[in-house]
Structures are given as C-alpha cells and as structure tokens.
Short mmCIF file of C-alpha atoms in Angstrom, two decimals:
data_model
loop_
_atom_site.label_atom_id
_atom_site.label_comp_id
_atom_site.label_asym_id
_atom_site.label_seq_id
_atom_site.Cartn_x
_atom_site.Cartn_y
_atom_site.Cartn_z
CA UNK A 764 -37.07 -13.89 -37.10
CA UNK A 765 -36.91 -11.25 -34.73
CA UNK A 766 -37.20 -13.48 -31.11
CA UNK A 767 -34.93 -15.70 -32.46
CA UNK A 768 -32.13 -13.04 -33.01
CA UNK A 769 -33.04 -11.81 -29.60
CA UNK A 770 -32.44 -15.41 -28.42
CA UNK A 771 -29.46 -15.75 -30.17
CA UNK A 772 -28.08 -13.00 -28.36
CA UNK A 773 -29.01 -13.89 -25.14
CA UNK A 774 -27.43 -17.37 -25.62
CA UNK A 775 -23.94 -15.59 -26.75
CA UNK A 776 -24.20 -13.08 -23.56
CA UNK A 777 -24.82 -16.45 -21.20
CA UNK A 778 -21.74 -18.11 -23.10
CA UNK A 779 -19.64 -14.32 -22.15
CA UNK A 780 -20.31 -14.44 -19.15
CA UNK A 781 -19.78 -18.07 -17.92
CA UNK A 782 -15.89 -16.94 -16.96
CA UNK A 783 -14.63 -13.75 -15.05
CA UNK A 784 -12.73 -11.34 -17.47
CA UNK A 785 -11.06 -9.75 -14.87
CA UNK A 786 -7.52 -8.68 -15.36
CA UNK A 787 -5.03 -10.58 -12.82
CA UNK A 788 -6.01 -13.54 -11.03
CA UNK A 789 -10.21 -14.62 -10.63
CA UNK A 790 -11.18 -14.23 -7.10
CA UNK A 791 -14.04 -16.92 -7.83
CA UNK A 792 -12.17 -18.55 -10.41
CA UNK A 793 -14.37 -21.90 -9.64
CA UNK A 794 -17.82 -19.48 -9.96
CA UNK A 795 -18.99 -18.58 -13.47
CA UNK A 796 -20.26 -15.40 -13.75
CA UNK A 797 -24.06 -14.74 -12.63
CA UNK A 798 -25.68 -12.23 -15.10
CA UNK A 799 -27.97 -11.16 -12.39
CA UNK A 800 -24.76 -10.46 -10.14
CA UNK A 801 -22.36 -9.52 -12.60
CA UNK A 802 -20.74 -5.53 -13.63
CA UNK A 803 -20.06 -5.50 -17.27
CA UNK A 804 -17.07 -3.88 -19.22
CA UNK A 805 -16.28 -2.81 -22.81
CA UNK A 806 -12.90 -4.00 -24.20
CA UNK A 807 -11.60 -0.86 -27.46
CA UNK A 808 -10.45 -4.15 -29.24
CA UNK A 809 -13.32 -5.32 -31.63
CA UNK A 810 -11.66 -8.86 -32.03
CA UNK A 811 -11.07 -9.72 -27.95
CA UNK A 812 -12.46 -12.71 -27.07
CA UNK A 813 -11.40 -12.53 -23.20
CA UNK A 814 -15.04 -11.59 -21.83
CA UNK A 815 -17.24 -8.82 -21.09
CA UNK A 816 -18.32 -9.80 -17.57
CA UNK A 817 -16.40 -10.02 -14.12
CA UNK A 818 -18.19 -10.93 -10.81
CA UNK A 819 -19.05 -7.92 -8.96
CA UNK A 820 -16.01 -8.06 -6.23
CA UNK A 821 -13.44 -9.55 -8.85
CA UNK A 822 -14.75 -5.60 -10.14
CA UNK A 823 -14.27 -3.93 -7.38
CA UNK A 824 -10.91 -4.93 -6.40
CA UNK A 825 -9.81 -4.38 -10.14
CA UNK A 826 -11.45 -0.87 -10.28
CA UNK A 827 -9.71 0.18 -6.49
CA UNK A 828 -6.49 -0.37 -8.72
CA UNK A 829 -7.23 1.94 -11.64
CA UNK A 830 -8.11 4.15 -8.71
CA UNK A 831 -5.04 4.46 -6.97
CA UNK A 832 -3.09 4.87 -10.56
CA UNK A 833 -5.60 7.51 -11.57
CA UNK A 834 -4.85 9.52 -8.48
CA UNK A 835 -1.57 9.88 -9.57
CA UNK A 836 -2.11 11.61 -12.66
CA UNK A 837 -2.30 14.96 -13.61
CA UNK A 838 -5.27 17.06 -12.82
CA UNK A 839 -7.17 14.27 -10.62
CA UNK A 840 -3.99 14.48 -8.22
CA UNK A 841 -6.19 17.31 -6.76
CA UNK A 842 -9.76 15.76 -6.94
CA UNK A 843 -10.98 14.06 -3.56
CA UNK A 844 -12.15 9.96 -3.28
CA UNK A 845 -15.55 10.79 -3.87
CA UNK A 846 -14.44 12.91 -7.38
CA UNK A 847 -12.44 10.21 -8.40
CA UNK A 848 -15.66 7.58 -7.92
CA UNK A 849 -17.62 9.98 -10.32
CA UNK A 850 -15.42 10.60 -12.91
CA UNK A 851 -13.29 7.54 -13.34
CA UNK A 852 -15.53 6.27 -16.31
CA UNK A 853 -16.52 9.50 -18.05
CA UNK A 854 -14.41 10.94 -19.95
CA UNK A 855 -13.23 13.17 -17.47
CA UNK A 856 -11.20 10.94 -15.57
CA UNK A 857 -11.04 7.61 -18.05
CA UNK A 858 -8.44 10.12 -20.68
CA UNK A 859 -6.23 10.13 -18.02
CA UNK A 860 -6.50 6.40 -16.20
CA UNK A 861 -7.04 3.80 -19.19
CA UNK A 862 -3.44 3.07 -19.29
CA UNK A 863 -4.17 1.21 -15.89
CA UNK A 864 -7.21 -0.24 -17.47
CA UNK A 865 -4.89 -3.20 -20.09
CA UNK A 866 -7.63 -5.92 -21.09
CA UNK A 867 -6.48 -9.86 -21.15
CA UNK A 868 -6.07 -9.77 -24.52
CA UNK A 869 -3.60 -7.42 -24.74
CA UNK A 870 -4.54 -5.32 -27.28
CA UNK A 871 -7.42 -3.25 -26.00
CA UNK A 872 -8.47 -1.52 -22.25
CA UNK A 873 -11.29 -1.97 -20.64
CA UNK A 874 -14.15 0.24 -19.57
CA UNK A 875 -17.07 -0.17 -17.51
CA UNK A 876 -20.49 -0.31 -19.43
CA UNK A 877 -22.17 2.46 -17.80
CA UNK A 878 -25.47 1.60 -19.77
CA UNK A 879 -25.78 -1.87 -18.84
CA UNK A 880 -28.11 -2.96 -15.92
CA UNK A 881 -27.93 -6.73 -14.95
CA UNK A 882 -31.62 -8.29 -15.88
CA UNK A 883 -33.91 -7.54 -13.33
CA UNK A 884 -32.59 -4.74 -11.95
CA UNK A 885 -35.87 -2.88 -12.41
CA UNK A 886 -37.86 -4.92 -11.03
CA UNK A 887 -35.65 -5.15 -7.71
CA UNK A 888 -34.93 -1.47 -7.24
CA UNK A 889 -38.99 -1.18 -7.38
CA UNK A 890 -39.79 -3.65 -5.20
CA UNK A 891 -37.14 -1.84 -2.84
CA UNK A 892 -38.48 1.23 -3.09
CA UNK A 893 -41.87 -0.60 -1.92
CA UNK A 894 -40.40 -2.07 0.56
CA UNK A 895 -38.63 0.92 2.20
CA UNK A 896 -42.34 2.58 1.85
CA UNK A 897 -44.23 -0.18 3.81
CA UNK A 898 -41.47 0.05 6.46
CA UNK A 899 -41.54 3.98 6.67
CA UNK A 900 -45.61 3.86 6.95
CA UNK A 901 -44.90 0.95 9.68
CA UNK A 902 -43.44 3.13 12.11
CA UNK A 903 -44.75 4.74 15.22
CA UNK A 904 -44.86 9.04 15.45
CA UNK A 905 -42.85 8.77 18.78
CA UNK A 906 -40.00 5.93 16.96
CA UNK A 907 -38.89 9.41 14.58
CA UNK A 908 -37.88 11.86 17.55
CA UNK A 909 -36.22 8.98 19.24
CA UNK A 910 -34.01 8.11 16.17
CA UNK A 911 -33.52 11.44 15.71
CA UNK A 912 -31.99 11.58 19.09
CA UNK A 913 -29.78 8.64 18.94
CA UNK A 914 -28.43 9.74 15.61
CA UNK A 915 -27.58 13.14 17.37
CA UNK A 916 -25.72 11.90 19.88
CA UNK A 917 -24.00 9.56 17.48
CA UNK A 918 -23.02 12.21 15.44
CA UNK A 919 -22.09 15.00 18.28
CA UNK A 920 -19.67 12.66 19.65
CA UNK A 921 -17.83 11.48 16.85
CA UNK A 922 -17.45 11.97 13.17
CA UNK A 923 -17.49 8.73 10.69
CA UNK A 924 -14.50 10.51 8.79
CA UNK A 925 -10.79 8.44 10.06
CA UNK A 926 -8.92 10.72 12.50
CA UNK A 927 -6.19 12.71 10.93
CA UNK A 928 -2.32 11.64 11.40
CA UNK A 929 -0.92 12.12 14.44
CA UNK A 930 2.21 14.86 14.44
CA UNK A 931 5.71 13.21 13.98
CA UNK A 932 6.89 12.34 17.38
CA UNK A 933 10.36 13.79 18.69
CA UNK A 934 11.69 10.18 19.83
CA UNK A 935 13.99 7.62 18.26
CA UNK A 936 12.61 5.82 15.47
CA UNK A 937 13.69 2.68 17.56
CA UNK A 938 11.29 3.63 20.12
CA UNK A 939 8.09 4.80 18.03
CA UNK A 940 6.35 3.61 14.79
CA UNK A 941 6.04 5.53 11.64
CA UNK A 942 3.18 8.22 11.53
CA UNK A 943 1.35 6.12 9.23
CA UNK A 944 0.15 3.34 12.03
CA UNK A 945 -2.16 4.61 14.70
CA UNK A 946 -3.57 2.08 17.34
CA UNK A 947 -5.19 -1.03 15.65
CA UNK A 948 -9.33 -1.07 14.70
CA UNK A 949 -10.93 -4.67 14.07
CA UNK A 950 -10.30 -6.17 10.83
CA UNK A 951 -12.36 -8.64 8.81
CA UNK A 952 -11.41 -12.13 8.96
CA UNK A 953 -10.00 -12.24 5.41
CA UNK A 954 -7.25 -9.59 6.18
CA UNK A 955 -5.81 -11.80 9.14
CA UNK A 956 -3.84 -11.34 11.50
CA UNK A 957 -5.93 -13.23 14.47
CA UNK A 958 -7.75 -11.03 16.70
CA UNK A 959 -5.83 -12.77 19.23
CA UNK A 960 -3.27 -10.20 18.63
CA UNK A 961 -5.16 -7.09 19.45
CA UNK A 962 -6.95 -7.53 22.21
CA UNK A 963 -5.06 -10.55 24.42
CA UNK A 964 -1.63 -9.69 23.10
CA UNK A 965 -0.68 -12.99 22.66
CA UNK A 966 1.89 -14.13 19.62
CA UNK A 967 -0.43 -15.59 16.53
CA UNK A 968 0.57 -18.63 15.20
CA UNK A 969 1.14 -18.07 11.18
CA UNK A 970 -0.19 -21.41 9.63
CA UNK A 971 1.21 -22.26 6.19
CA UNK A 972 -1.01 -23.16 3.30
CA UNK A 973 0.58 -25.40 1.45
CA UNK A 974 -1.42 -25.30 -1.45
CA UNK A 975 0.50 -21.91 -2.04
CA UNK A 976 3.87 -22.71 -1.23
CA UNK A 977 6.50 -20.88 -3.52
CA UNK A 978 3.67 -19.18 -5.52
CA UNK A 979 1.96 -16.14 -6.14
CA UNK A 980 -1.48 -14.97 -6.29
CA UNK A 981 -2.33 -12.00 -8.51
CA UNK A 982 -5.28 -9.84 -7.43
CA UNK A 983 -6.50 -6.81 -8.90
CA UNK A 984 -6.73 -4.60 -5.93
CA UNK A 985 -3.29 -3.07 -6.91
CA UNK A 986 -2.94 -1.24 -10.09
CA UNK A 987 -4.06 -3.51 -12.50
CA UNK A 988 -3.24 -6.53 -11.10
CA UNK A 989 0.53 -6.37 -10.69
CA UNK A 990 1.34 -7.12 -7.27
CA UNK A 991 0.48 -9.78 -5.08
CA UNK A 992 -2.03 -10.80 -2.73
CA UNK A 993 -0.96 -12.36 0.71
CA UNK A 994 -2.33 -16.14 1.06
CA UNK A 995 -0.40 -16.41 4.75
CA UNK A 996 1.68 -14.97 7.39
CA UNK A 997 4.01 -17.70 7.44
CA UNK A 998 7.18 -15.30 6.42
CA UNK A 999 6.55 -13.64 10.18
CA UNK A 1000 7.54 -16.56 11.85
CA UNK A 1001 11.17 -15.07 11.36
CA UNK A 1002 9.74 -12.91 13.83
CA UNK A 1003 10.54 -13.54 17.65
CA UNK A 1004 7.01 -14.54 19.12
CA UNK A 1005 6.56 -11.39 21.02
CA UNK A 1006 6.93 -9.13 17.64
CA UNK A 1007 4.55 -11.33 15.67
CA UNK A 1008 1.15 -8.39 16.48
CA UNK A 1009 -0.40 -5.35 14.97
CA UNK A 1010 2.11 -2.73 16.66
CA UNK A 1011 4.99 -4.44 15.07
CA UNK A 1012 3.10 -5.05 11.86
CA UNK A 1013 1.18 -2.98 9.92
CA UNK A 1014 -2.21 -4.84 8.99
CA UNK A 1015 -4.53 -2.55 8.19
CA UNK A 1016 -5.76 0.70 6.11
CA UNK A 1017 -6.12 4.29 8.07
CA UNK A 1018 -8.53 5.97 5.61
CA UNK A 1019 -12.47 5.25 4.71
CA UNK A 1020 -12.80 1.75 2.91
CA UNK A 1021 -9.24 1.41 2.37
CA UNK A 1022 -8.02 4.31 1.18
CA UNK A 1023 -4.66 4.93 2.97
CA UNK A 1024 -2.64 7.40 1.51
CA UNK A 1025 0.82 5.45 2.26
CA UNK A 1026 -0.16 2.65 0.76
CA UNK A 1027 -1.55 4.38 -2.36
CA UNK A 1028 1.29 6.04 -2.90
CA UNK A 1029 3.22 3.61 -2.68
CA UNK A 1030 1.45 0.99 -5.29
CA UNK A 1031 0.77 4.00 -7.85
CA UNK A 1032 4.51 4.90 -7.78
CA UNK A 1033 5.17 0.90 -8.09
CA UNK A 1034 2.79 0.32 -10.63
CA UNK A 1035 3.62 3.30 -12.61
CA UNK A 1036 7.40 1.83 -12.51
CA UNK A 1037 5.70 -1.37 -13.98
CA UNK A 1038 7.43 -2.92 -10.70
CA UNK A 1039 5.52 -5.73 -8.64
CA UNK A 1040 8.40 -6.94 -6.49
CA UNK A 1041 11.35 -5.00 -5.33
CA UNK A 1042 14.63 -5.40 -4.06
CA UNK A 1043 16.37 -4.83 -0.49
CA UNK A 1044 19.17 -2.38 -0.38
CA UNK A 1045 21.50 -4.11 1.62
CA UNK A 1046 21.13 -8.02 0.54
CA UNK A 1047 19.56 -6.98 -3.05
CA UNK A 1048 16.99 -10.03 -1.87
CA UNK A 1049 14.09 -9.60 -4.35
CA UNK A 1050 10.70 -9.37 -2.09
CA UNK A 1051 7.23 -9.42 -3.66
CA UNK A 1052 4.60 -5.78 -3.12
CA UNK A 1053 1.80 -6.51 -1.73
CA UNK A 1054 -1.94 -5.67 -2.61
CA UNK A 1055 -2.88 -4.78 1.10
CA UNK A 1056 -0.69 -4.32 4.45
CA UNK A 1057 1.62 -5.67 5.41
CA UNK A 1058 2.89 -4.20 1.69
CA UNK A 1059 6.28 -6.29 2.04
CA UNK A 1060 8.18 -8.51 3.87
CA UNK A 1061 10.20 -5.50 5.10
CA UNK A 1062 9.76 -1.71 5.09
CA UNK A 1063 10.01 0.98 2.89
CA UNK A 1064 11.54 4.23 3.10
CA UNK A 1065 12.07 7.53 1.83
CA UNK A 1066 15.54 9.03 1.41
CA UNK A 1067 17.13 11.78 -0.83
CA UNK A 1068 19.93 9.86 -1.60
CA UNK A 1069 20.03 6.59 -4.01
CA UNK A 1070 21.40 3.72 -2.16
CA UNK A 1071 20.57 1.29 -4.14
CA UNK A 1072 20.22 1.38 -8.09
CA UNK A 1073 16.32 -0.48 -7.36
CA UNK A 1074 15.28 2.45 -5.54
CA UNK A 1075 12.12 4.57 -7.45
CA UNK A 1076 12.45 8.52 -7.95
CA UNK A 1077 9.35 10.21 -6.85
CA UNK A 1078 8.41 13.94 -6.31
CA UNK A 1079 7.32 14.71 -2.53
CA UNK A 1080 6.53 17.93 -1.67
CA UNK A 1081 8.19 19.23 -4.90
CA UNK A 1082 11.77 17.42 -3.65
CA UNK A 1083 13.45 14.88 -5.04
CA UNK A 1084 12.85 11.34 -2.74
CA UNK A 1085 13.74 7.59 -3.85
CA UNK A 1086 11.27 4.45 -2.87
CA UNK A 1087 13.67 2.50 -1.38
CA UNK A 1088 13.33 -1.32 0.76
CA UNK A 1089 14.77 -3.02 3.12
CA UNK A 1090 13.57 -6.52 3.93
CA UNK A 1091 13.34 -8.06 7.19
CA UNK A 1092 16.18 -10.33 7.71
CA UNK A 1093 18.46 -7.48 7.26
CA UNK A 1094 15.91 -5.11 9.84
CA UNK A 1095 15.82 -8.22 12.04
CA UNK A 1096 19.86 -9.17 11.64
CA UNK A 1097 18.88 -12.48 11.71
CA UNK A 1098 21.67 -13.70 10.10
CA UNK A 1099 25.77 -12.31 11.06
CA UNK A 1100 26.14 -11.50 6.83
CA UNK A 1101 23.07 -9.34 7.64
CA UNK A 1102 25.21 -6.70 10.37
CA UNK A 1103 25.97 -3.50 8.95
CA UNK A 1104 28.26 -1.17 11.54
CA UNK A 1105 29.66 2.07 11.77
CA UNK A 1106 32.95 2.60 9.67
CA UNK A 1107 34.29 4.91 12.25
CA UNK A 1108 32.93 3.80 15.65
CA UNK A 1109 31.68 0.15 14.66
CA UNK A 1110 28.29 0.83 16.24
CA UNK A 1111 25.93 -1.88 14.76
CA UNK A 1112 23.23 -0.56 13.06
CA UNK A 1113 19.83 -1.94 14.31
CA UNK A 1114 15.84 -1.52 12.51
CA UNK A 1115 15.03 -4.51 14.21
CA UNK A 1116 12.26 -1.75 16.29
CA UNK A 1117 10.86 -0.17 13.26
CA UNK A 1118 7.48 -1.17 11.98
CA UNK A 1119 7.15 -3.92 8.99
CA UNK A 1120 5.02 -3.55 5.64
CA UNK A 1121 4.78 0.10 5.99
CA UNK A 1122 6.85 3.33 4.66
CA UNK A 1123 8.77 5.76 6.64
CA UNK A 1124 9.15 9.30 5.26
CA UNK A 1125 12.48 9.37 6.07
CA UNK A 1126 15.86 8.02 5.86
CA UNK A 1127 16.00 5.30 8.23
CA UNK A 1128 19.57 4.45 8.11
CA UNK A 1129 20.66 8.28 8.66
CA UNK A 1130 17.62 9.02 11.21
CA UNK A 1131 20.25 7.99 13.94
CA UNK A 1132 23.94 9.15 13.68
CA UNK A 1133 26.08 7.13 16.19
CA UNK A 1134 28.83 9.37 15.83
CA UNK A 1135 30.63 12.91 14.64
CA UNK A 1136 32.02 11.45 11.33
CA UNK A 1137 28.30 11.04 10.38
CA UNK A 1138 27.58 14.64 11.20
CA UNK A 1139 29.94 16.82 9.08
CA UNK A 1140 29.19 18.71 6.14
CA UNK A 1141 29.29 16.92 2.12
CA UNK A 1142 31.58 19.46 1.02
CA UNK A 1143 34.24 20.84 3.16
CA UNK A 1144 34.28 17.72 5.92
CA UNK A 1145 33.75 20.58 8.96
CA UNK A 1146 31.18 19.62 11.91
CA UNK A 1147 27.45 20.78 11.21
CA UNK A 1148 26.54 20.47 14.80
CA UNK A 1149 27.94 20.95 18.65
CA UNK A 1150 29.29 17.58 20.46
CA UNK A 1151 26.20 16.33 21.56
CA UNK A 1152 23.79 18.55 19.52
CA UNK A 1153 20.62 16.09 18.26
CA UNK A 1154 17.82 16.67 15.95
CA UNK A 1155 14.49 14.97 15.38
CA UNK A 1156 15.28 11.87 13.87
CA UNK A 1157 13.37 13.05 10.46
CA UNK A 1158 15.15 16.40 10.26
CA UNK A 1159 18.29 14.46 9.47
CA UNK A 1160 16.58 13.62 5.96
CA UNK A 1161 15.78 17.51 5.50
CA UNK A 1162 18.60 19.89 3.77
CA UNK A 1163 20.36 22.16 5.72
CA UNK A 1164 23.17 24.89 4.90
CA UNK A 1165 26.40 24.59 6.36
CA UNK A 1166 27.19 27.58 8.56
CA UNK A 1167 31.20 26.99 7.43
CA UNK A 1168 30.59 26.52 3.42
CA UNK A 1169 27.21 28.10 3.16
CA UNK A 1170 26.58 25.04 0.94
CA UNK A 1171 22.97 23.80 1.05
CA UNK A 1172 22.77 20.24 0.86
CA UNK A 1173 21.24 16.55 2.30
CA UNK A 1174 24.71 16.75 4.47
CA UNK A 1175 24.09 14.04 6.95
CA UNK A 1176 22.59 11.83 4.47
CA UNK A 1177 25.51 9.89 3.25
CA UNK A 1178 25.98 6.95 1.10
CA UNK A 1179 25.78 3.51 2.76
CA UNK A 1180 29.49 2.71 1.28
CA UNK A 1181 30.84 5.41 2.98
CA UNK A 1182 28.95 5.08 6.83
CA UNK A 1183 28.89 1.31 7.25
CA UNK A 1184 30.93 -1.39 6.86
CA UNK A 1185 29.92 -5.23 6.95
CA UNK A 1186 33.18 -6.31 8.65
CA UNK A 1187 33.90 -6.46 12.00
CA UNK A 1188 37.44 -5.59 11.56
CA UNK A 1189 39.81 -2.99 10.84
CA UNK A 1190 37.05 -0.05 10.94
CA UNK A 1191 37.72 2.55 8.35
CA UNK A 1192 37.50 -0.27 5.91
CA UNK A 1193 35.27 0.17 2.83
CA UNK A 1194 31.66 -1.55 2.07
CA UNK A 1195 31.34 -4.42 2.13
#
C-alpha cells in the first residue's frame, strides 16, 4: 500500500505542475512546468486549485515585484537589497509583503516553499561539489598567484558596486537629462533598444509586432503583476528619427540586477495605488506603466502641487510630493491642441528636450519661469526675486519664504489654470 500512495502522489505533483501558477501573465505559457527546473509555492487557501509550481524565471520576475512593494513598507524601508533577499519569506519580512503576494484564485497568497528541493537536487549539488574539487586539484601552483594578481588589479581599479548619482546639474532642464540616467551600459537583447543606438548613433527602426497590436501583456516583474510589459517600441516612432536613442530614452536600470531606485519607487507607489496605467495631466490620455524602462510613453514628475486629480500623494523626504505624468504627444507638441503658453507673455511651453520613461524630482512645468508674473509670491502677489534673478531649475519646486509676507510656501509653483493658457489669443485668458 505504501509505494502506491507514494505513487499516487507523485502522479498528482506531475499533474500540478504541468501549468505555471504564476500570478500575471506565463512567460512560457506554451512550456509546462519541469519539476526538475521548477520553484514551488504554498497558496493559505486549502481549496485553490491554481497550482503550486511556476518555472523558475516566471518566479523570479514575480518575486522582483513583491520586492519592490516590500521595500516600501514599514521597517524593511531601512533594510538593504541583500536584507530584503533574506527575509522576504520568513516571517520577518513575509508579515509585512503578502499583500503583494494575491494567488490566482483569489482567495489565498502565495509563499515560497522554502523546504522543497526539485528531485535531484542532491545528487547535482554533489556532483558539483566534485566537480569544483577535480578542477581545484587540476591546477598548476604558479596558475593561483597569477589569478590572484589579475583579480587585484580588477578589483583596485574598479568596484562591481553601480556608481553613485551624479549631483543635480545647474543647467536648464531643456539642456540636461534627469539625474536618474547616466551614460548608457550594454543591454541584453530582450530589453531592446538596438545596439545600433549606442554605439553608431544611428535612429533604430521600431518594428511592430502585430501579433500584439492593441493589447497588453501582463508580467510579474512589477508588483504583482499589475503593469505591463513592453512587446515593441513602435509608440517611439512619434519620435523625430534623431530622438529615437538611449539619451533621449531611458532603457535601462542604474543599480545591481535591476534595482533602480526611480523605477522602484515609482511601481511600489503605483502598485500600492492599485494603479497600472495612468493618466497625462494636460490631455488626461490614459497611458499604460511599464514593468521595465522606458516606464511610460511619457515622463513622470514630482511636484508639490496637484495638477491633475490622477496625480499619486507620496512622502519624499518627509514633504508632501504628487506622482504626476505627462505623455509624449503633449512633451513632443505634436499636435497644435497639444500647445500650452504663457497666460501673461504667451511663451510656449516646450518638454520636447526632457528625457522619456523616466521621473524627474521636480516640477517640470515650473522648473522654467518665462516671465515675472510666474515669480511672485502665493499670498500677497509682490515679486520674490530681482528682474533677472534665476535659480536652479529644481529649487523652483523647493519652498521658500517671502521676504515681503514672511509667508513660507511652494510660491512659484502655481496651478497650470492659472500659468498657461491653450489659446493663442487674447492672453490673460483662462485654461483652456
């Protein structure tokens, strides 16, 4: 009786694992699941029936997700990557992230079976460990020192760690991208844009897959599975040919294994928000958050004023900021409904320079006042600065007393309603 229980069991975990429980969208959805290759989970539910196996990158991607939502909480805000790795399933770190963990079935969350080992997995970490012997005893006494050497050197003149942020630069936000982009590293073919772009400079061609025309691919690389993941680069071809590259676009991560902080933040706060698409805040054109950079068709922004009623409160630096988006047909202009101008000198405003799928951590529309109107105090109208006086284009997001009111406010952020107009004519003419 006893072997044919234990058969009867292993015939039930082969049926499991034949499709990928993963929550979101398979990323081998034509692949059963290999036992031998597989990561198992535990579903609190004792009547799911939506799997206990997902393929061991479908995993991965899913558990980067929980990540970035568990460094958003509480106590682990002040753990580092590698704390978060260790204590995401104990209970340490699990109390605190298994709201990001919803099964298929929708009544349970999912953990990972931390005392499950795929079959076999003895036998191939031994004959590993035999292996790395034979090739140890293999080696020559004059190979160590010369390793030892190269691995100096390696080490002395560079560090594997990514190289911290640059400082905020003092020119135009026109003229300079965000702090988060640095020069471009090589990217793996699946997260394309072409090399072509980096290293000849030359405009990529975006080729359109048909096959995923007017849909959208979950993935679980962002929080659970909410947001999209980018099947083309066809929406670029908006772009003029010489903006379609990596300077213009943000393609890739800055931190160790993808771990930018920008784009963290910004799918935590998102996912927390339950929101996988967001809106622009001049069109109100809904635009889909992506899993990976580019993030959106667009840019975000941080501002401490709420210009539009889409935009997401968050807490930076114990201040008040809102998550706010604006897409790229209204950065680009492409469009004459898409021109926003000064009320009071009808300057035209242009982010047609700034750099798309990324955030700025500042107000973009109030980084550069065209004239005095936009630089007078919220509360008694009088002039904050000299004629001609500039700041750094982010200090115009930071508050400031007025020397006339002694009022401490946000003064030369100002509602979009009340600094730009759509028409051409009369100025001093209310939004739109």
């Amino acid at each position: 009786m006893a072997p044919r229980r234990q058969g009867a069991t292993g015939e039930r975990e082969a049926e499991d694992a034949r499709g990928c429980c993963v929550p979101g969208e398979c990323l081998r959805p034509r692949e059963p699941v290999r036992i031998e290759d597989a990561v198992r989970v535990l579903c609190n539910n004792d009547t799911c029936a939506a799997g206990r196996y997902m393929h061991r990158e479908c995993f991965e991607q899913w558990e980067g997700g929980v990540l970035a939502y568990l460094k958003s909480c509480g106590r682990a805000r002040s753990w580092s990557e590698r704390q978060r790795h260790q204590n995401l399933w104990t209970k340490k770190g699990y109390d605190l992230a298994f709201k990001a963990c919803g099964c298929r079935c929708g009544r349970g969350h999912l953990k990972k079976d931390l005392d499950w080992a795929p079959p076999g997995a003895a036998i191939r970490a031994e004959e590993e460990k035999k292996r790395r012997r034979r090739t140890r005893s293999g080696r020559t006494p004059a190979a160590a020192p010369d390793g030892r050497s190269r691995a100096f050197s390696l080490s002395s003149s560079g560090s594997c760690s990514p190289p911290s942020a640059p400082s905020e630069p003092s020119t135009s936000p026109t003229h300079a991208p965000p702090h988060a982009v640095t020069p471009a590293k090589k990217i793996s073919k699946p997260e394309i844009i072409s090399d072509r772009i980096r290293y000849n400079k030359k405009p990529v061609k975006c080729e359109f897959d048909f096959r995923s025309e007017g849909s959208v691919l979950r993935a679980g690389a962002g929080a659970n599975g909410i947001f999209s993941r980018r099947l083309d680069f066809s929406t670029f071809n908006l772009l003029p040919k010489h903006k379609v590259n990596s300077y213009q676009i943000k393609i890739e991560d800055e931190g160790n294994h993808g771990n930018d902080d920008t784009r963290l933040f910004i799918l935590s706060t998102l996912a927390g928000q339950h929101k996988p698409r967001v809106s622009c805040a001049l069109c109100k054109e809904t635009l889909h958050v992506f899993d990976r950079y580019p993030l959106v068709d667009g840019t975000f922004f941080l501002s401490p004023r709420q210009h539009d009623s889409g935009a997401v409160e968050v807490k930076v630096e114990g201040r008040t900021q809102y998550l706010t988006c604006v897409c790229m047909g209204c950065l680009e202009r492409c469009d004459p409904d898409r021109t926003i101008r000064c009320r009071f000198c009808g300057q035209k405003w242009d982010g047609s320079s700034l750099v798309l799928g990324t955030m700025y951590s500042y107000d973009i529309f109030m980084a550069t006042p065209c004239c005095s109107e936009r630089l007078k105090c919220n509360n008694c109208y009088k002039a904050l600065l000299i004629p001609h006086q500039r700041l750094n284009y982010s200090d115009y997001s930071h508050p400031v007393t007025c020397p006339h009111c002694r009022v401490q406010d946000t003064h030369f952020v100002k509602p979009l309603t009340y600094c730009f107009t759509k028409r051409v004519f009369p100025l001093y003419q209310q939004w739109p």
